[in-house]
Coordinates of C-alpha atoms in Angstrom, one line a residue:
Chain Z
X1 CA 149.2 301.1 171.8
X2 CA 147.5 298.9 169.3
X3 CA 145.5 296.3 170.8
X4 CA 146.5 292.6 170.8
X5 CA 143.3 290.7 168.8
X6 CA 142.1 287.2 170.5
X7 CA 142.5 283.9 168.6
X8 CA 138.9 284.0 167.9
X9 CA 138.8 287.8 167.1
X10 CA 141.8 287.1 164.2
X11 CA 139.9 284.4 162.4
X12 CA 136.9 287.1 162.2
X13 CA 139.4 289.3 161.2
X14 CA 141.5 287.5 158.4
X15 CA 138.3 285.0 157.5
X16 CA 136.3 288.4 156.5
X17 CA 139.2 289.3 154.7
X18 CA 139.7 286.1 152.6
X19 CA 136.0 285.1 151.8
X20 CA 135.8 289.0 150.8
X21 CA 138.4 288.6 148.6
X22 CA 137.2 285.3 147.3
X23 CA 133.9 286.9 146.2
X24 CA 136.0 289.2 144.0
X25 CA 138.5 286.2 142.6
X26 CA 135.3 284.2 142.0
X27 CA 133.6 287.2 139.8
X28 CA 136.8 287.4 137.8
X29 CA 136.4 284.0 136.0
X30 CA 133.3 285.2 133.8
X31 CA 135.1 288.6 133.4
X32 CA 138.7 287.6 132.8
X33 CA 137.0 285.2 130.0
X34 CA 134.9 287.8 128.3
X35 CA 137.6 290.1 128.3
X36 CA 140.3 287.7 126.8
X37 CA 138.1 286.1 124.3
X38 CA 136.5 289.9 123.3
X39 CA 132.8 288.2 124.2
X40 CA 130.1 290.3 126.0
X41 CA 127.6 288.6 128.4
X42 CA 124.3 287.8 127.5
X43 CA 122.0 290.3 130.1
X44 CA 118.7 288.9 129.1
X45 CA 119.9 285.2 129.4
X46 CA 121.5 286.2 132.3
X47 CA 118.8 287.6 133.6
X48 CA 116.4 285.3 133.2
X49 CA 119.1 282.7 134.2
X50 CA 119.1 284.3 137.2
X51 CA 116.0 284.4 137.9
X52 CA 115.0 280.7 137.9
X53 CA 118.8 280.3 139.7
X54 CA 118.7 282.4 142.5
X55 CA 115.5 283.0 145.1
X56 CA 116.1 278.9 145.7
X57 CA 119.7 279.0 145.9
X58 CA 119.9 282.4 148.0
X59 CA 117.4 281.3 150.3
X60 CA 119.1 278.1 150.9
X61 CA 122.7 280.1 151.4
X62 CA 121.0 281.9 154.0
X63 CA 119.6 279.3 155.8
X64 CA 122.6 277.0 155.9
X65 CA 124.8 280.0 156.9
X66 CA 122.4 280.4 159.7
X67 CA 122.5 276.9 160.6
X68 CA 125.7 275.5 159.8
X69 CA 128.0 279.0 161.4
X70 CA 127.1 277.7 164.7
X71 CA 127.9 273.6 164.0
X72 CA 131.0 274.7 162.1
X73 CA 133.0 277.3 164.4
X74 CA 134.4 280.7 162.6
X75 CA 137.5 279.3 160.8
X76 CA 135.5 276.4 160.1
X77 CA 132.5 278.5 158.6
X78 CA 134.7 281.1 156.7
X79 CA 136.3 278.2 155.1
X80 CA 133.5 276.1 154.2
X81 CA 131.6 278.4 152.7
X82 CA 134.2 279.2 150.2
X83 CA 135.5 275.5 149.8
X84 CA 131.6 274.4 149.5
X85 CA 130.0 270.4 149.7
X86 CA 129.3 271.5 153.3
X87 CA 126.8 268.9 154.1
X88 CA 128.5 266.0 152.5
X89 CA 131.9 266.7 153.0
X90 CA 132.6 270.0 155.6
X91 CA 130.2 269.6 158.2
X92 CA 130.5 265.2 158.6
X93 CA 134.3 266.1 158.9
X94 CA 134.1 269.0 161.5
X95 CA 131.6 266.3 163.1
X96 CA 133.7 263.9 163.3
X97 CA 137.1 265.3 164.4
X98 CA 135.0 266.8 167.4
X99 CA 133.8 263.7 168.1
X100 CA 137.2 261.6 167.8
X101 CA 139.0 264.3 170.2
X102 CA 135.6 264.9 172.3
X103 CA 135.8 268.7 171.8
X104 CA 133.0 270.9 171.9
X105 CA 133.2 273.7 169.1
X106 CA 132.2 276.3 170.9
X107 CA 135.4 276.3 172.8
X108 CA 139.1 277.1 171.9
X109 CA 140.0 273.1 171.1
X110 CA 136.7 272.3 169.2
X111 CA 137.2 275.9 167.2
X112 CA 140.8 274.9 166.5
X113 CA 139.4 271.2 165.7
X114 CA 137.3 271.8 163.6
X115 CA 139.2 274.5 161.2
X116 CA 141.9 271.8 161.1
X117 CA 139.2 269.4 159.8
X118 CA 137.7 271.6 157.3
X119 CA 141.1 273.0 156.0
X120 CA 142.6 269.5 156.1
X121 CA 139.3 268.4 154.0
X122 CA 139.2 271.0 151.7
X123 CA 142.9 270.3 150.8
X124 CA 142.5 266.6 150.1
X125 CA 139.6 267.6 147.9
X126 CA 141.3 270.1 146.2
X127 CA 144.4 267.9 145.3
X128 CA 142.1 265.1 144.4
X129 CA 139.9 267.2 141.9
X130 CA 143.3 268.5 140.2
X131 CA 144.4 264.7 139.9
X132 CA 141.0 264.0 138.5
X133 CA 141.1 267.0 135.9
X134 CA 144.9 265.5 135.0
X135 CA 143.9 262.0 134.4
X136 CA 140.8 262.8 133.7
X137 CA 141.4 260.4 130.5
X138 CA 142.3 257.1 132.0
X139 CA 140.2 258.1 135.4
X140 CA 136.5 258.3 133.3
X141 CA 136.1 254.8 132.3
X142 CA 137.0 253.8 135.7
X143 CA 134.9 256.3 137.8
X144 CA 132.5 256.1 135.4
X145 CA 132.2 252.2 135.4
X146 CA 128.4 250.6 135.7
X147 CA 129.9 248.4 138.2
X148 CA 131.4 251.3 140.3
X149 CA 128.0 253.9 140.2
X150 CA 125.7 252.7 142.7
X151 CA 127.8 252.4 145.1
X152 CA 129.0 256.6 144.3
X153 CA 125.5 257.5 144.1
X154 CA 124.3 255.8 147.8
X155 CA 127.0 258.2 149.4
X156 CA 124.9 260.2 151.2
X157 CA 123.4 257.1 153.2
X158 CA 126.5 255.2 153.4
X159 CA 127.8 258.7 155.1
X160 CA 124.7 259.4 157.2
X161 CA 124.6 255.6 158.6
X162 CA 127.7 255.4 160.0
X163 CA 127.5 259.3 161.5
X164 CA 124.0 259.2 162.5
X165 CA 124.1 256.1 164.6
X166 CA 127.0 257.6 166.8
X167 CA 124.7 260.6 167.8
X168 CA 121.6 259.1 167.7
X169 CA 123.2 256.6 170.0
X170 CA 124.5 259.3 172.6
X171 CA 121.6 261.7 172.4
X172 CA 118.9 259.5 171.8
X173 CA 116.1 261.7 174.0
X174 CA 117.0 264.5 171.8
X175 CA 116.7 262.5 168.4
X176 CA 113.6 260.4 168.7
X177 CA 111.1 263.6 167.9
X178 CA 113.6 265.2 164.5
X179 CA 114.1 261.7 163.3
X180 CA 110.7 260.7 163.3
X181 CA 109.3 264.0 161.8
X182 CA 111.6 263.8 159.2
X183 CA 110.9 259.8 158.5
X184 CA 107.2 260.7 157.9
X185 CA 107.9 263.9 155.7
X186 CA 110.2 262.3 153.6
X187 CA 107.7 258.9 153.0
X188 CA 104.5 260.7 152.8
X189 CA 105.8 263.5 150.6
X190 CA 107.5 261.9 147.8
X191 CA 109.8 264.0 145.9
X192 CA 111.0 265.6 148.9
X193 CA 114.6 265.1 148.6
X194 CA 115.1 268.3 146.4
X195 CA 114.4 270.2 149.4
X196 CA 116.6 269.0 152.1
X197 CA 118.8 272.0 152.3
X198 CA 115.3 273.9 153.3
X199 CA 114.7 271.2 156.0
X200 CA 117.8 270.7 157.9
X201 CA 116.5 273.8 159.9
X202 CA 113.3 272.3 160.7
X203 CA 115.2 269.4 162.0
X204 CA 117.6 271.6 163.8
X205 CA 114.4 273.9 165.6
X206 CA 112.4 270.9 166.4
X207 CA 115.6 269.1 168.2
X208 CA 116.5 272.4 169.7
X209 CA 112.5 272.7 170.9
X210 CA 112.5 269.2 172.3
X211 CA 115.9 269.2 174.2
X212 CA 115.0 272.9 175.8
X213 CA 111.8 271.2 177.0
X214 CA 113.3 267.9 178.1
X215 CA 116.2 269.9 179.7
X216 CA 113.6 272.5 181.3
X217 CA 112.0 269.3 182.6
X218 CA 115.2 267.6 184.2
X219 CA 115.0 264.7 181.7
X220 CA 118.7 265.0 179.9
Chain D
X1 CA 141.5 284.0 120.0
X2 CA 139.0 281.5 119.1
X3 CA 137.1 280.1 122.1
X4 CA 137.2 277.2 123.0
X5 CA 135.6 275.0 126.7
X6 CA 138.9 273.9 126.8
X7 CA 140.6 276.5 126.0
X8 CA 144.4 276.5 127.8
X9 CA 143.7 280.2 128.8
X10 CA 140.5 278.8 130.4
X11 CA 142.6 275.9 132.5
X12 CA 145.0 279.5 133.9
X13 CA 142.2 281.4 135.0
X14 CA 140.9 278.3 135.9
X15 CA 143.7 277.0 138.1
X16 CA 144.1 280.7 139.8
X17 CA 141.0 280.3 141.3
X18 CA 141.5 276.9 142.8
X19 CA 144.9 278.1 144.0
X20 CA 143.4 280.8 145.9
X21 CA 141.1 277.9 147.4
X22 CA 144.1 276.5 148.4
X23 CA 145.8 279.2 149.5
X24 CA 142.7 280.1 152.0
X25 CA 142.7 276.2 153.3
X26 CA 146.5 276.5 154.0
X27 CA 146.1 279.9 155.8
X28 CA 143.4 278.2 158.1
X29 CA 145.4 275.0 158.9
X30 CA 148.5 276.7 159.7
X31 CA 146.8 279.4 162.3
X32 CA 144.5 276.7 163.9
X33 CA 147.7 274.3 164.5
X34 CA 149.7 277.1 165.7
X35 CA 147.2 278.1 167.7
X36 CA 146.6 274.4 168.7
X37 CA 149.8 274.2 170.2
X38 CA 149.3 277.4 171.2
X39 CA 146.7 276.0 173.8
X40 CA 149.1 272.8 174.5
X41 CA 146.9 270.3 172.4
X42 CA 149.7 267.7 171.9
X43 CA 151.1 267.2 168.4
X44 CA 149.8 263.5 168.4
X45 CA 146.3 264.6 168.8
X46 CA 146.6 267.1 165.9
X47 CA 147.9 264.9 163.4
X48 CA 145.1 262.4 164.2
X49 CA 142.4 265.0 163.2
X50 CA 144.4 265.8 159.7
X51 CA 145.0 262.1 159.3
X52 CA 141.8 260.7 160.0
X53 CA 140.0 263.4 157.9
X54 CA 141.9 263.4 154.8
X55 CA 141.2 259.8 154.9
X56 CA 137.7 260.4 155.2
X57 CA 137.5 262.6 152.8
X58 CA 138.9 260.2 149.8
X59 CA 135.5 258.4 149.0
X60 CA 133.5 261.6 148.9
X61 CA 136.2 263.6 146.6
X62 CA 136.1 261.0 144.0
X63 CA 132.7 261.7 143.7
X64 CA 133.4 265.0 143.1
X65 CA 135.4 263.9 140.3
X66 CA 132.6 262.0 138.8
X67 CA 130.6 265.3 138.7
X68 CA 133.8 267.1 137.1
X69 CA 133.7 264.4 134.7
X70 CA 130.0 264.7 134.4
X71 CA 129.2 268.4 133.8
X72 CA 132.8 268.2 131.3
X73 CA 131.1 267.0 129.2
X74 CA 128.8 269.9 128.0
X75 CA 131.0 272.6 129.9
X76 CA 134.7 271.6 129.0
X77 CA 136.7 271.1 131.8
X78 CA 138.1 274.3 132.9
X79 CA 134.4 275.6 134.5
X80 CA 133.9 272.4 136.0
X81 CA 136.8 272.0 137.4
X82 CA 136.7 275.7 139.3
X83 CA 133.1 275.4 140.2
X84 CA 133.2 271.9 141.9
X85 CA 136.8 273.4 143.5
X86 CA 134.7 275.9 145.3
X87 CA 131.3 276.7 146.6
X88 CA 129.5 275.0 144.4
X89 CA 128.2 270.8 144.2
X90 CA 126.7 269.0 141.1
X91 CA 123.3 269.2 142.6
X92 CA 123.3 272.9 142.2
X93 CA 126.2 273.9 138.9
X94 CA 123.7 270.9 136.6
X95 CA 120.3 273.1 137.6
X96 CA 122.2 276.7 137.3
X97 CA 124.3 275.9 134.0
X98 CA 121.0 274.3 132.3
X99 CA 118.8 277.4 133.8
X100 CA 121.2 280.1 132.0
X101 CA 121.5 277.9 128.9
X102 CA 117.3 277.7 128.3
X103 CA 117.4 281.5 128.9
X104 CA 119.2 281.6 126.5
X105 CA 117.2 279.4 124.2
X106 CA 119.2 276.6 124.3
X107 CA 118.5 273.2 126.0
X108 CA 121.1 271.2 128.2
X109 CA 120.7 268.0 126.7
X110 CA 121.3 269.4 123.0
X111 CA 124.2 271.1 123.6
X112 CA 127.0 270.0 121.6
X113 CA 129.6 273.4 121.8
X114 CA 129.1 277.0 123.6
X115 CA 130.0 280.2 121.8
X116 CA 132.2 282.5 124.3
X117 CA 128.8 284.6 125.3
X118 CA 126.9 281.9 125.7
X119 CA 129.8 280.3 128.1
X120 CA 130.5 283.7 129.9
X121 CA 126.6 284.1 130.7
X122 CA 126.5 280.3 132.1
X123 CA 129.7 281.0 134.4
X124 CA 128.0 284.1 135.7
X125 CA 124.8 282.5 136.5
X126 CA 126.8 279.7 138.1
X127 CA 128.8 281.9 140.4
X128 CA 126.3 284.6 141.1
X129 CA 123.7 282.4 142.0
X130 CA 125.2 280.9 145.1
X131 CA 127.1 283.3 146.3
X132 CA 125.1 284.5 149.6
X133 CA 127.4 282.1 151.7
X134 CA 130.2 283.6 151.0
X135 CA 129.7 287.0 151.7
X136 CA 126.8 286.7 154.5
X137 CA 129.3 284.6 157.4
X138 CA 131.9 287.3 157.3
X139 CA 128.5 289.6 157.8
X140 CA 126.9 287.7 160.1
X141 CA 129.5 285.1 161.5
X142 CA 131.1 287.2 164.4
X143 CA 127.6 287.6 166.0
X144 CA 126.2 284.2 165.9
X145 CA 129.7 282.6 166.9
X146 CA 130.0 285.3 169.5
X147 CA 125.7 284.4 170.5
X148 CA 127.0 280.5 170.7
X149 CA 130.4 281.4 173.2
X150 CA 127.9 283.2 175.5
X151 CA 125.0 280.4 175.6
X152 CA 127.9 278.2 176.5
X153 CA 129.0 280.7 179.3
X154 CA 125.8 281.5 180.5
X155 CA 124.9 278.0 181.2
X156 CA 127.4 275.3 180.3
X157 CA 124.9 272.1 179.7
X158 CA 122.9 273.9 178.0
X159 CA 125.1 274.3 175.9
X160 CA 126.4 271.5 175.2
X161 CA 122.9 270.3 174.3
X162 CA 122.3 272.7 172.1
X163 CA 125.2 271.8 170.3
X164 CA 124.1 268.3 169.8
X165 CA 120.8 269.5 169.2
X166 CA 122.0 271.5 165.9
X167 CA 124.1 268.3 164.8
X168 CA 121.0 265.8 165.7
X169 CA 118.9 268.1 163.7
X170 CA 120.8 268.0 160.0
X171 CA 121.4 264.3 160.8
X172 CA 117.5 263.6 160.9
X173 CA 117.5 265.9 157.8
X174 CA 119.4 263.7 156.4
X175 CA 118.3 260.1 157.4
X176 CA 114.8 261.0 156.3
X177 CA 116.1 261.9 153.0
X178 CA 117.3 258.7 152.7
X179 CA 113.7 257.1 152.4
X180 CA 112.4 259.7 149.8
X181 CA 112.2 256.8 147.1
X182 CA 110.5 254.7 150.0
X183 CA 106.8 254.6 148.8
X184 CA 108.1 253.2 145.7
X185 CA 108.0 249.9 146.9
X186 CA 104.4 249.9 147.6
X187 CA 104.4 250.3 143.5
X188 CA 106.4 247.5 143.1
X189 CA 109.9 249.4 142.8
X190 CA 112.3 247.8 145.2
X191 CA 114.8 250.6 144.2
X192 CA 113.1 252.6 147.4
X193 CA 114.8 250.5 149.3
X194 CA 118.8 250.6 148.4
X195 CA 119.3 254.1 150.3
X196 CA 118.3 252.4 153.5
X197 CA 119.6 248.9 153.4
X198 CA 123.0 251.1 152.3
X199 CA 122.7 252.8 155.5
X200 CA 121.8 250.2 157.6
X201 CA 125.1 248.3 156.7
X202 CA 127.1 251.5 157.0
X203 CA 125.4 251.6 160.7
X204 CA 126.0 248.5 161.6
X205 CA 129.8 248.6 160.2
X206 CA 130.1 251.6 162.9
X207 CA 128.9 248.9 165.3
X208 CA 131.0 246.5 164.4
X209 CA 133.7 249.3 164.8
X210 CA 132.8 250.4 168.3
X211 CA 133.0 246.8 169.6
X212 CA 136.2 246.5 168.1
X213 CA 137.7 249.4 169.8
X214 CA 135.7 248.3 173.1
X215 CA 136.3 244.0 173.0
X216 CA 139.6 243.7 171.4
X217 CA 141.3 247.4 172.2
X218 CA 142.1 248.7 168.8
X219 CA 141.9 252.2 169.7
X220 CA 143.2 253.2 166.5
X221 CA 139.7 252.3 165.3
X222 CA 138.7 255.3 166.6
X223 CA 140.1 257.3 163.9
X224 CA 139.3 255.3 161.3
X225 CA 135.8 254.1 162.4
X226 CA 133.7 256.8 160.2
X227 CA 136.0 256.1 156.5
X228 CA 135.2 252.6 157.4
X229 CA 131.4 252.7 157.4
X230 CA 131.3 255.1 154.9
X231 CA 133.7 252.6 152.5
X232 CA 131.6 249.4 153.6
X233 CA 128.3 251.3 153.4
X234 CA 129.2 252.5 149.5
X235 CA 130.5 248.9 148.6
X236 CA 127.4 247.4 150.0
X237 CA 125.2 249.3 147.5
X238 CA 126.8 247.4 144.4
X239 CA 125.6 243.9 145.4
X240 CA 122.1 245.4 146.7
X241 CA 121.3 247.5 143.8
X242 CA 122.4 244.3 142.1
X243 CA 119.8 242.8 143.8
X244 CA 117.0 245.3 143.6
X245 CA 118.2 247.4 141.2

């Protein structure tokens, strides 16, 4: 008799199917256009290309798969990593539907919560980014405005304000020790910011150090 | 054919790839609703999590856009377009495209048109190089998910603090990436400080939220509390680069 898969066991199943798949659709853009327009790659450029691409890049995908998997849920994960802008877009959203429902994503709600936030995000985008490309015309002197850019390029802090202070708020014990190590790094190593990918998981095993030792202790 | 970055064959192939996307984001929604209901989360609760994130998520696609817009420019559209629809983010396609162009002998800033090779060779770079997402959580997903269920089993607070705990740690990431340009008001450069005086306001505009939904009741607040800050906070950094700009 063939046995009936859990919710949880399913999105392995069909997740590992899609993002499979998706690393196949992916490869065919730079094939499907050499083939149509009868034009071979470049292997040294590539390879070289490659080279001064991918140890950073791969080594960042690892780490945030590492980190983010478990912050993200499996639908969540399987999706975000396809859809990508995980750290400004994916993971706030995740963040925030747990937080507006109070679901915790390691269980049943907070798994479904958090795909629902993901997929609904990565939709919006999606549609968005097509409008874009078809008014892309009338659209780039408007996003493109002096007047509008600063306040597109402090998104990252507007974001991190407004999320940060809700946490910070509830788990303050926890945060004092990540936030202060990471206020010093960033100020007495300047230039730093090019490398925050590599030190959300410093953050993450310093918090998780503190909070194990606090909780050890009796103190959260 | 003669190639073109905006080629109408390139737009197809293009456009196949972002329907996929789409395809996979529908799939998702659909099972983890069913499933919602499934678990008798009420229908109300549901369509505030879709509702309140696609409203979220307005401000930070249209700076997606921009970045479309942006790397159009030397790319064409098309590339672009797919890229930004998928893994990738501006902060990694400008660094990959301009690394497979000066392989190639070329410079980013010079580039005026791409011959078909030249284009095929960047779009490989671009995909290949940040792939390992992709393919590592359908290798490694099942066991960390599975690793997290049992912590929470094992030892319910525990759990919930280490959930917390990862969250708190990217945020820190994050707020102390904020005052990377800090020291450069030491040299007389007030532009160090627009990151934090942007998130300042966006933190006190959750405040203001918060005793909104606590003094005068507006639960719908709740929902709307984060697309609020994030709006105010981004608004906030016209007048105060403005200022210090």
């Amino acid at each position: 008799m063939k046995k009936q898969l859990s919710y949880i066991d399913s999105v392995h199943r069909e997740g590992r199917i899609w993002n499979l798949s998706m690393v196949v659709i992916l490869l065919l853009f730079p094939v499907a256009v050499g083939l149509l327009f009868n034009a071979g790659i470049d292997w040294r450029g590539f390879a070289l290309g490659m080279l001064s691409t991918a140890p950073m890049y791969w080594a960042v995908g690892v780490i945030e798969t590492f980190t983010y998997v478990p912050m993200l849920g499996a639908g969540g994960s399987y999706l975000a990593f396809v859809t990508g802008n995980i750290t400004n877009l994916k993971a706030p959203a995740a963040l925030n539907a747990l937080e507006l429902v109070g679901a915790d994503v390691k269980t049943e709600e907070g798994e479904v919560v958090s795909t629902i936030a993901i997929a609904v995000s990565s939709i919006v985008t999606t549609l968005i980014i097509v409008l874009g490309v078809v008014l892309i015309t009338p659209l780039t002197p408007l996003l493109n405005s002096p007047v509008l850019a600063p306040a597109f390029d402090q998104i990252l802090p507007a974001l991190f304000g407004g999320l940060g202070v809700v946490y910070i708020a509830r788990n303050w014990k926890i945060a004092v020790a990540p936030v202060l190590l990471m206020l010093i790094l960033f100020i007495a190593i300047p230039g730093l910011g090019s490398y925050v990918g590599i030190l959300v998981p410093v953050g993450v095993l310093v918090a998780l150090g503190v909070s194990r030792i606090l909780y050890r202790k009796g103190r959260l | 054919m003669e190639f073109s970055v905006n080629h109408p064959v390139l737009f197809l192939i293009a456009g196949i790839v972002v329907l996929a996307v789409l395809a996979q984001s529908f799939f998702f929604l659909r099972k983890a609703w069913r499933h919602g209901k499934e678990i008798g989360m009420p229908m109300d609760k549901l369509k505030r999590i879709a509702i309140s994130t696609a409203v979220f998520t307005v401000a930070p696609a249209l700076a997606i856009v921009i970045s479309v817009i942006s790397l159009s420019k030397k790319l064409g559209i098309p590339l672009p377009w797919m890229r930004l629809s998928v893994v990738g983010a501006i902060t990694y396609e400008t660094p990959a495209a301009a690394n497979a162009l000066s392989a190639m002998g070329l410079e980013w800033a010079q580039i005026t048109s791409l011959t078909a090779t030249q284009y095929v060779t960047v779009a490989a770079v671009m995909t290949m190089g940040i792939m390992v997402g992709i393919w590592l959580v359908p290798v490694v997903g099942k066991k960390l998910i599975g690793g997290m269920i049992n912590l929470e089993k094992r030892d319910k607070k525990w759990g919930e603090i280490f959930s917390a705990s990862l969250f708190l740690g990217m945020i820190s990431a994050f707020l102390g990436y904020v005052f990377d340009d800090f020291t450069d008001i030491f040299h007389g450069d007030w532009k160090g400080l627009i990151p934090p005086l942007v998130m300042l306001v966006s933190a006190c505009m959750m405040g203001v939220c918060a005793l909104a939904m606590k003094k005068l009741k507006w639960r719908w607040m709740n929902d709307y509390a984060l697309p609020i800050s994030l709006l105010v906070g981004m608004i906030s950094a016209i007048p105060i680069t403005a200022w210090l700009g």
